[in-house]
CSV table of C-alpha atoms and ligand atoms in Angstrom, one decimal:
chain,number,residue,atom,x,y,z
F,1,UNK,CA,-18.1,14.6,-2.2
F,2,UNK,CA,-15.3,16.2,-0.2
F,3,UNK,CA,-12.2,13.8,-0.1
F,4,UNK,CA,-9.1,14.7,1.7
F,5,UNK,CA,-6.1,12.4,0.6
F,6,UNK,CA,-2.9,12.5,3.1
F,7,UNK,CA,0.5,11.6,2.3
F,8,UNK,CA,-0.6,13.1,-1.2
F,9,UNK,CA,3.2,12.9,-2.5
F,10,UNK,CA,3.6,9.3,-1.7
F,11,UNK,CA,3.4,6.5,-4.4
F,12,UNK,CA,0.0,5.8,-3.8
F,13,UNK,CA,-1.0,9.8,-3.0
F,14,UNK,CA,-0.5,10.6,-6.2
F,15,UNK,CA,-2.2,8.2,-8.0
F,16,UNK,CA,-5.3,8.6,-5.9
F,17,UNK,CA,-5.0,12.2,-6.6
F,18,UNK,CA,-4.5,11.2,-10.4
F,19,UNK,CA,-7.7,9.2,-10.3
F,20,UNK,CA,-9.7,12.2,-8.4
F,21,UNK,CA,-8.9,14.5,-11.0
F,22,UNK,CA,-9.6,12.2,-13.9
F,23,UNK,CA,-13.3,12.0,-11.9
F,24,UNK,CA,-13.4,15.3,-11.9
F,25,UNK,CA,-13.4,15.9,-15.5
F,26,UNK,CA,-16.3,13.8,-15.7
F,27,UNK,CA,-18.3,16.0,-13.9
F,28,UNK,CA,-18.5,14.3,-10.8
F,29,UNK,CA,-18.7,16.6,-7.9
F,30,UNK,CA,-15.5,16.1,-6.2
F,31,UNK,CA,-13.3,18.5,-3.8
F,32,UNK,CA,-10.0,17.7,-3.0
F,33,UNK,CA,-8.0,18.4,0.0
F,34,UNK,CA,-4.2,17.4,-0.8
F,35,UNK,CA,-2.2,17.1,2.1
F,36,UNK,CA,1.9,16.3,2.0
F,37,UNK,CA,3.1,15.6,5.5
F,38,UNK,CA,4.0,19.6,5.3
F,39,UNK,CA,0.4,20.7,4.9
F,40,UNK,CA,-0.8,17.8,7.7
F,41,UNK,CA,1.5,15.6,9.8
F,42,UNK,CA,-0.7,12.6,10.5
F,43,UNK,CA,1.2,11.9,13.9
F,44,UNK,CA,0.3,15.6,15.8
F,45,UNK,CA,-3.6,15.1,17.5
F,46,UNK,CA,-4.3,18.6,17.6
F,47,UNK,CA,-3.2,19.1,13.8
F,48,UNK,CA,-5.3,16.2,12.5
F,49,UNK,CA,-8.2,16.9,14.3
F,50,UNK,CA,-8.3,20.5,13.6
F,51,UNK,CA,-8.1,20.1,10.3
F,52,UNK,CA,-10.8,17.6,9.9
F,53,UNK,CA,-13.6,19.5,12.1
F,54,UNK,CA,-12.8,22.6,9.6
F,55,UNK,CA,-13.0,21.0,6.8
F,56,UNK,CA,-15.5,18.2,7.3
F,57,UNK,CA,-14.6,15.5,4.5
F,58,UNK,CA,-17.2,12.9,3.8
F,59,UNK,CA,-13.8,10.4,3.1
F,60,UNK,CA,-10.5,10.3,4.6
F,61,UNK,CA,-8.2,8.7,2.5
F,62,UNK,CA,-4.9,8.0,4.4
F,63,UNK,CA,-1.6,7.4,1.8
F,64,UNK,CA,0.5,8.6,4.4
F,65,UNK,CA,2.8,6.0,6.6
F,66,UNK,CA,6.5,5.5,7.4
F,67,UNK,CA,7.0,2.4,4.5
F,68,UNK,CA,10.8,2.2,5.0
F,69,UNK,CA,11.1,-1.4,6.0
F,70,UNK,CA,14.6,-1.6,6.9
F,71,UNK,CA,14.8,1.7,8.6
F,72,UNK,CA,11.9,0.5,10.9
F,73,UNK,CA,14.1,-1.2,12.7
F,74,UNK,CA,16.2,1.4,13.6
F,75,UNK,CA,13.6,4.1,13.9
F,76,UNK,CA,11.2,1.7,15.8
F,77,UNK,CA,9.1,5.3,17.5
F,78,UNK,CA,9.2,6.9,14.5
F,79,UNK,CA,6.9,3.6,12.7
F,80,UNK,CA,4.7,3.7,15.4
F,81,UNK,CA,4.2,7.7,15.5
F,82,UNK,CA,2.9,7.5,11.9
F,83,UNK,CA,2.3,4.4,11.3
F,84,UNK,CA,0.1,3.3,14.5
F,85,UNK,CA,-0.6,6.9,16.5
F,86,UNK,CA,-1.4,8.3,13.1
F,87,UNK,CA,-3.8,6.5,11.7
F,88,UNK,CA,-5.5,6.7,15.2
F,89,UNK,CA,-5.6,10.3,15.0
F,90,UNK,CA,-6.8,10.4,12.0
F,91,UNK,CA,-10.0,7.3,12.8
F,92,UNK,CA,-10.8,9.8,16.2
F,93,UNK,CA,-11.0,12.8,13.8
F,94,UNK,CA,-13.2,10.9,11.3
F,95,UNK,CA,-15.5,9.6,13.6
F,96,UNK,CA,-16.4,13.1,14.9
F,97,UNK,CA,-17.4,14.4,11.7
F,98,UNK,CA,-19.0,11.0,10.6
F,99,UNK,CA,-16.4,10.5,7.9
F,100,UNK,CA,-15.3,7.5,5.6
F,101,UNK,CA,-11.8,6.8,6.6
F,102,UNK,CA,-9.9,4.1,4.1
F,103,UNK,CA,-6.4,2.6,5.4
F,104,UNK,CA,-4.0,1.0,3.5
F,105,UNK,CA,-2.1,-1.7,5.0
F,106,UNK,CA,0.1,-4.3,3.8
F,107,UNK,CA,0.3,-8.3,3.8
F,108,UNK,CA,3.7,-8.0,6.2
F,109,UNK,CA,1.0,-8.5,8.8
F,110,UNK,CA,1.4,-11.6,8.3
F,111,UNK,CA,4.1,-14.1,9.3
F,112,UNK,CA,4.5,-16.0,6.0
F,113,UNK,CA,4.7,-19.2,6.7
F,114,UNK,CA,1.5,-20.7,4.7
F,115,UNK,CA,1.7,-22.5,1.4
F,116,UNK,CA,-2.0,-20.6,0.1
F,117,UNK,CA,-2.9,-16.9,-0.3
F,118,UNK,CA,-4.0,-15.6,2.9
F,119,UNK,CA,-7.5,-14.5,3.3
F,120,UNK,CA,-8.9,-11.6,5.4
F,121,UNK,CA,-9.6,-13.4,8.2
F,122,UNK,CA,-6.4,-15.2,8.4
F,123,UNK,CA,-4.2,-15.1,11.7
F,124,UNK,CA,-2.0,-12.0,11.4
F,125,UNK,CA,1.3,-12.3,13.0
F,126,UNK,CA,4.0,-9.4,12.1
F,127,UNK,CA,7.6,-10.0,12.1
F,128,UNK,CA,9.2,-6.6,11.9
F,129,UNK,CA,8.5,-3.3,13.2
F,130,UNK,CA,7.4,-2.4,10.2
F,131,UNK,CA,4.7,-4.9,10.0
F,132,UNK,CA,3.9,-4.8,14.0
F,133,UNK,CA,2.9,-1.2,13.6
F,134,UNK,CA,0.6,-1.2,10.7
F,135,UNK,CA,-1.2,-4.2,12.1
F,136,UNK,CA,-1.8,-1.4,15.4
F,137,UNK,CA,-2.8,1.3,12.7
F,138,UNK,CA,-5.8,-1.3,11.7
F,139,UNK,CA,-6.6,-1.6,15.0
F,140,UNK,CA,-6.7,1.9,15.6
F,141,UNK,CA,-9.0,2.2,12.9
F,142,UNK,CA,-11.2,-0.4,13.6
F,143,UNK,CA,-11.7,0.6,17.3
F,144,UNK,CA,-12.5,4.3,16.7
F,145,UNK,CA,-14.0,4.4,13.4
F,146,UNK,CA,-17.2,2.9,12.2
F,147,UNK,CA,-17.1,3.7,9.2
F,148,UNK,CA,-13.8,2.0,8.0
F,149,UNK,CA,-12.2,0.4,4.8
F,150,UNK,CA,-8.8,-1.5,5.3
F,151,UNK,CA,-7.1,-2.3,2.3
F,152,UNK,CA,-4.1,-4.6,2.9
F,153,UNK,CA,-1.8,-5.0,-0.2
F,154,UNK,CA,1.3,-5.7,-1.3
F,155,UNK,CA,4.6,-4.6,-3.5
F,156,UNK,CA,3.1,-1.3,-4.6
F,157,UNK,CA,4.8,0.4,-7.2
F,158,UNK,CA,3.4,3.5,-9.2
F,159,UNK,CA,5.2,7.4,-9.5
F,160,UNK,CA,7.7,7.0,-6.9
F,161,UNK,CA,10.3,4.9,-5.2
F,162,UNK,CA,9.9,1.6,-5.4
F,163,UNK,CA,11.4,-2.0,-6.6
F,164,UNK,CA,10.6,-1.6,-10.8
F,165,UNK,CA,12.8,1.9,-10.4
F,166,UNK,CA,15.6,0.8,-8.6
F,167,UNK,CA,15.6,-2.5,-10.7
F,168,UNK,CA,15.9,-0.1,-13.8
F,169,UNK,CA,18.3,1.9,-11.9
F,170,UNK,CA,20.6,-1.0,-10.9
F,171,UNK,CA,21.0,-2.2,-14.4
F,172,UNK,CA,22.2,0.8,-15.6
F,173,UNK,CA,25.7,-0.5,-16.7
F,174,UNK,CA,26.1,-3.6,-15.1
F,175,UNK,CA,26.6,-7.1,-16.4
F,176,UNK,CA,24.8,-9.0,-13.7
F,177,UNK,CA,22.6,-8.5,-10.5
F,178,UNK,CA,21.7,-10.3,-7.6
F,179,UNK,CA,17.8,-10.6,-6.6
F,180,UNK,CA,16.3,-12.8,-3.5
F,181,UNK,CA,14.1,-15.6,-4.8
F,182,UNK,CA,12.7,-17.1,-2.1
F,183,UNK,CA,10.1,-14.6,-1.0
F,184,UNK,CA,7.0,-14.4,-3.1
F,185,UNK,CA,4.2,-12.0,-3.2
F,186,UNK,CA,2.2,-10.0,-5.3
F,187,UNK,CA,3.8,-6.6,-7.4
F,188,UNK,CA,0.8,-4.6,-7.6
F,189,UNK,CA,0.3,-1.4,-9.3
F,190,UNK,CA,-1.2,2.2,-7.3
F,191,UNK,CA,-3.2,2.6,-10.4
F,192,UNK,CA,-5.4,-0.6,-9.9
F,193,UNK,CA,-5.5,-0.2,-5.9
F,194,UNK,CA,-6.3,3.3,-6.6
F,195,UNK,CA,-9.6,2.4,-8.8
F,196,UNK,CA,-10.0,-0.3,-5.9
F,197,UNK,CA,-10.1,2.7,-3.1
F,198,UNK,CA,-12.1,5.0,-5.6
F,199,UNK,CA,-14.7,2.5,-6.2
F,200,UNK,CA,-15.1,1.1,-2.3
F,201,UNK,CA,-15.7,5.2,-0.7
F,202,UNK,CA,-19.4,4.9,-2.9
F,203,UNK,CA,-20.3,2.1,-1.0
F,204,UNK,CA,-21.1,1.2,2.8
F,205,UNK,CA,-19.1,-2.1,2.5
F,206,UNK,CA,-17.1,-1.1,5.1
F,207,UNK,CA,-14.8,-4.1,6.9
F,208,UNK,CA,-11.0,-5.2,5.7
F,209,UNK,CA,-9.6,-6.4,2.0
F,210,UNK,CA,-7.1,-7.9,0.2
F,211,UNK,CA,-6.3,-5.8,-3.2
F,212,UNK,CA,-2.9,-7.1,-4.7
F,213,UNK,CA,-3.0,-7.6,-8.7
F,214,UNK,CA,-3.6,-11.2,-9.3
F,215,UNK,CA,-0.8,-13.9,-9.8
F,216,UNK,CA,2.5,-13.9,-7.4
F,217,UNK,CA,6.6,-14.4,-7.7
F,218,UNK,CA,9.3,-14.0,-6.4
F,219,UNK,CA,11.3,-10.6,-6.5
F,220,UNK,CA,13.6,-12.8,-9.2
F,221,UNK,CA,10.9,-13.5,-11.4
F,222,UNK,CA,9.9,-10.1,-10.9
F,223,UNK,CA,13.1,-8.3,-11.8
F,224,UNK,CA,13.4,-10.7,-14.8
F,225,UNK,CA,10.3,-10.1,-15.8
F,226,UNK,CA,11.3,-5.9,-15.8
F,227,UNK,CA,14.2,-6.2,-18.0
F,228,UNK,CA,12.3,-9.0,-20.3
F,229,UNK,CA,9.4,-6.0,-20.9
F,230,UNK,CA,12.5,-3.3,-20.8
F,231,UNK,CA,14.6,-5.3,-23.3
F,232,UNK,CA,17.7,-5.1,-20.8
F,233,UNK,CA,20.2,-7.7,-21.4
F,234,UNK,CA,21.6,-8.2,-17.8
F,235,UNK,CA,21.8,-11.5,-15.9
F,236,UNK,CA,19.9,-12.1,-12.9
F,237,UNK,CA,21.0,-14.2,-10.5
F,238,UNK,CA,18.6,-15.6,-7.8
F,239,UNK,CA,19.9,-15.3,-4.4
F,240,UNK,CA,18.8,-16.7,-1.1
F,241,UNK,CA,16.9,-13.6,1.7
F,242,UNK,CA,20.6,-14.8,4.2
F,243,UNK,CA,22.6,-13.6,1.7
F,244,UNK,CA,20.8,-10.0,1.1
F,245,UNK,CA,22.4,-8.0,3.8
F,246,UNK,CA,19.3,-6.5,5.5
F,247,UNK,CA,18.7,-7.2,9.2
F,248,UNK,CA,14.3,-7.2,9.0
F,249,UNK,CA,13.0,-10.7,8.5
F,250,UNK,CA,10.4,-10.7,5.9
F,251,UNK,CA,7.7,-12.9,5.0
F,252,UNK,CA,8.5,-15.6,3.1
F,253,UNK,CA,5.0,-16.0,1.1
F,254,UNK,CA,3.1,-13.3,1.4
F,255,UNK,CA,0.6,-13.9,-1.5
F,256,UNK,CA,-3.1,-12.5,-0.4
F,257,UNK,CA,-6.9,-13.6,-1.9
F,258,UNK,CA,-8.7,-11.0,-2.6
F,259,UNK,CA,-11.5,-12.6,-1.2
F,260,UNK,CA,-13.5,-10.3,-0.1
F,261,UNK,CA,-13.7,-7.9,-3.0
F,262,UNK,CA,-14.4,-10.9,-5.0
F,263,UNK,CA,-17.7,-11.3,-2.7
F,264,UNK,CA,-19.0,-7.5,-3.3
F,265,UNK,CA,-17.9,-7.8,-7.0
F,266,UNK,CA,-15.3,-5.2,-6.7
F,267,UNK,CA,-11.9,-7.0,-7.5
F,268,UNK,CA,-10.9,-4.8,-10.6
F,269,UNK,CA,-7.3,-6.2,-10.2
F,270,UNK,CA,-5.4,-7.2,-13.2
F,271,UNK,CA,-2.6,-9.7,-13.8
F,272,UNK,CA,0.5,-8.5,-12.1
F,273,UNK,CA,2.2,-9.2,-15.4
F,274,UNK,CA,-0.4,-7.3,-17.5
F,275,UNK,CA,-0.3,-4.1,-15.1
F,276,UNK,CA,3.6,-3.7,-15.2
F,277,UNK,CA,3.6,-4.0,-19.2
F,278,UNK,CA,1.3,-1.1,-18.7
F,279,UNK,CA,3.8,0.9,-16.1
F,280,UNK,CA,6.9,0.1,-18.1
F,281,UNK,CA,5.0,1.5,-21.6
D,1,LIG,N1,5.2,0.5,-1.0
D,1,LIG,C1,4.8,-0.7,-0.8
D,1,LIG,O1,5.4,-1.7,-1.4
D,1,LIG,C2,3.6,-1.1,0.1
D,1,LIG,C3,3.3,-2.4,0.3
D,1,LIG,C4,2.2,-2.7,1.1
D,1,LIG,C5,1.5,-1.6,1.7
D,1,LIG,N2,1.9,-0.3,1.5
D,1,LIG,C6,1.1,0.7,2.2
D,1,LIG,O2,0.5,1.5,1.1
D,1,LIG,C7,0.4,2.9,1.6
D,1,LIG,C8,1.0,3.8,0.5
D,1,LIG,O3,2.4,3.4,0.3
D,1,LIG,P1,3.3,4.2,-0.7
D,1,LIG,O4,4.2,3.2,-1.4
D,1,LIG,O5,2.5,5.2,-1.5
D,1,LIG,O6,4.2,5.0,0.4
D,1,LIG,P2,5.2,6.2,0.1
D,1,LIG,O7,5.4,6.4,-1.4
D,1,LIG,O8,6.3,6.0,1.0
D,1,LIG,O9,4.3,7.5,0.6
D,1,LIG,C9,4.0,7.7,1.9
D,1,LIG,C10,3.9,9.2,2.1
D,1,LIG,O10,3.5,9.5,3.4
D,1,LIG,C11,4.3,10.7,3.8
D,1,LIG,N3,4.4,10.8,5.2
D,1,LIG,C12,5.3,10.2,6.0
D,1,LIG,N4,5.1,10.6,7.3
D,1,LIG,C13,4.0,11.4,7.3
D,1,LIG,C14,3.3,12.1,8.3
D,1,LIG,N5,3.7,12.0,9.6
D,1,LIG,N6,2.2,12.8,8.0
D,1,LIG,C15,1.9,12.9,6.7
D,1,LIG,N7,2.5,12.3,5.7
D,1,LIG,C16,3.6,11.5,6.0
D,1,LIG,C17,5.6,10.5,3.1
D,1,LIG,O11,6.3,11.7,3.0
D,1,LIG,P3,7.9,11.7,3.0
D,1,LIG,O12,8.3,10.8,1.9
D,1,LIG,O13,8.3,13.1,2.9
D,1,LIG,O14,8.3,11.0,4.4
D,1,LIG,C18,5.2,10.0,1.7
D,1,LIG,O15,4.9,11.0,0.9
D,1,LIG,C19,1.1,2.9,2.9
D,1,LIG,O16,0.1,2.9,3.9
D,1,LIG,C20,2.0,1.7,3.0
D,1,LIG,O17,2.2,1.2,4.3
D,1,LIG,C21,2.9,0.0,0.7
């Protein structure tokens, strides 16, 4: 099988490349194209497509995306080259060479304001830039590629930046910290998603998922929970989102049902707890 992974130095990138490798050493007949945003920038057509009609892959695996919430905001073209135009190049290029194409995209397509994990087929409705143009990169995908597998999930963290890290590193001699607590979601680890992506490309259950590791809290619970595993005495003190300076609004609840993969039998997702013991080892 011929798997070309994009954004291969993101968080998620790398541990799909991980994963391949492992797979490999089993004898499985895997080749891997590894593509930084260097070797193929996902928002230029003619690169994107070029690439794919030489090389053909039977899967498309796109890590790559503008994930800087904050700085969406600001750099609202920039989200929607990569995030939205990207992800369409990429769907037009697979479809011509009859590829798999798996998208990752995120629960801040939804507005937050149930009180019950969302399910697939719940009512998306963004509320930051951020948000607004990965819900467009589904639809991109759905619209011009038939064989598709949208994976929406949530709080990724795996070899990169990301909350657990800059937890850890804001600890580093300080007393006491300040963490929002009153937006809850799911921390999920790249590994688990990863195995989730690796395992969906051998099928033809093609259509959109949740994959989050099971359980939720709050980025409180979750930063206490870091320094419980890490043994860090520090104090953490749970603020409201008002009082975090950032100007994105963010979902308040943001928790999502793996329903679907539950359906097919393909929701390997652990505990959130149980993963980030794991990570933190
Ligand atoms: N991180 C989260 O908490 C989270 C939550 C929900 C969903 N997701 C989704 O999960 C996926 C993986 O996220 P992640 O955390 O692995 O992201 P990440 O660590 O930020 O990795 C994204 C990668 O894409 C690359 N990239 C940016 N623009 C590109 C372009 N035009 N062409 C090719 N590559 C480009 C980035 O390179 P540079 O760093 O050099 O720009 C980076 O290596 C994304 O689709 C994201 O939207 C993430």
């Amino acid at each position: 099988m011929k798997i070309l992974v994009t954004g291969c130095n993101g968080q998620l990138g790398r541990e799909i490349v991980k994963q391949l490798e492992i797979k490999k050493t089993k004898s499985e007949y895997i080749e891997v194209f590894k593509c930084d945003k260097e070797s193929l920038d996902i928002s230029n057509f003619e690169e994107v497509n070029t690439y794919i009609l030489e090389k053909k892959p039977d899967v498309v695996i796109n890590c790559a995306a503008f994930t800087n919430v904050d700085l969406s905001e600001d750099e609202v073209d920039l989200a929607y080259k990569i995030n939205s135009l990207g992800s369409k190049n990429l769907a037009i290029a697979s479809e011509k060479v009859k590829s798999k194409l798996v998208y990752i995209s995120t629960d801040y397509v939804f507005k937050g304001d149930k009180k019950t994990p969302y399910k697939e087929d719940d009512t998306t409705n963004p509320i930051s830039v951020y948000g607004k143009s990965k819900l467009l990169g589904e639809e991109y995908t759905k619209n011009f590629c038939s064989r598709y597998f949208i994976i929406r999930t949530a709080w990724l963290y795996g070899d990169g930046n990301n909350f657990v890290k800059t937890m850890l590193r804001l600890s580093e001699g300080k007393k006491e910290i300040n963490v929002v607590n009153d937006q809850i979601g799911s921390p999920t680890s790249t590994k688990d998603l990863a195995v989730c992506v690796l395992n969906l490309i051998n099928t033809e259950y093609y259509g959109t998922y949740h994959g989050t590791n099971n359980g939720f809290c709050s980025w409180y619970e979750f930063a206490k929970k870091i320094f419980k595993i890490k043994n860090i005495d520090i104090k953490v003190n749970p603020i409201t989102s008002d009082k975090f300076l950032s100007k994105v609004k963010r979902p308040s609840y943001s928790v999502l049902d793996n329903f679907m993969l539950k359906l097919i039998d393909l929701d390997n997702f652990r505990h959130w707890e149980d993963a980030l013991k794991e990570y933190l080892r």
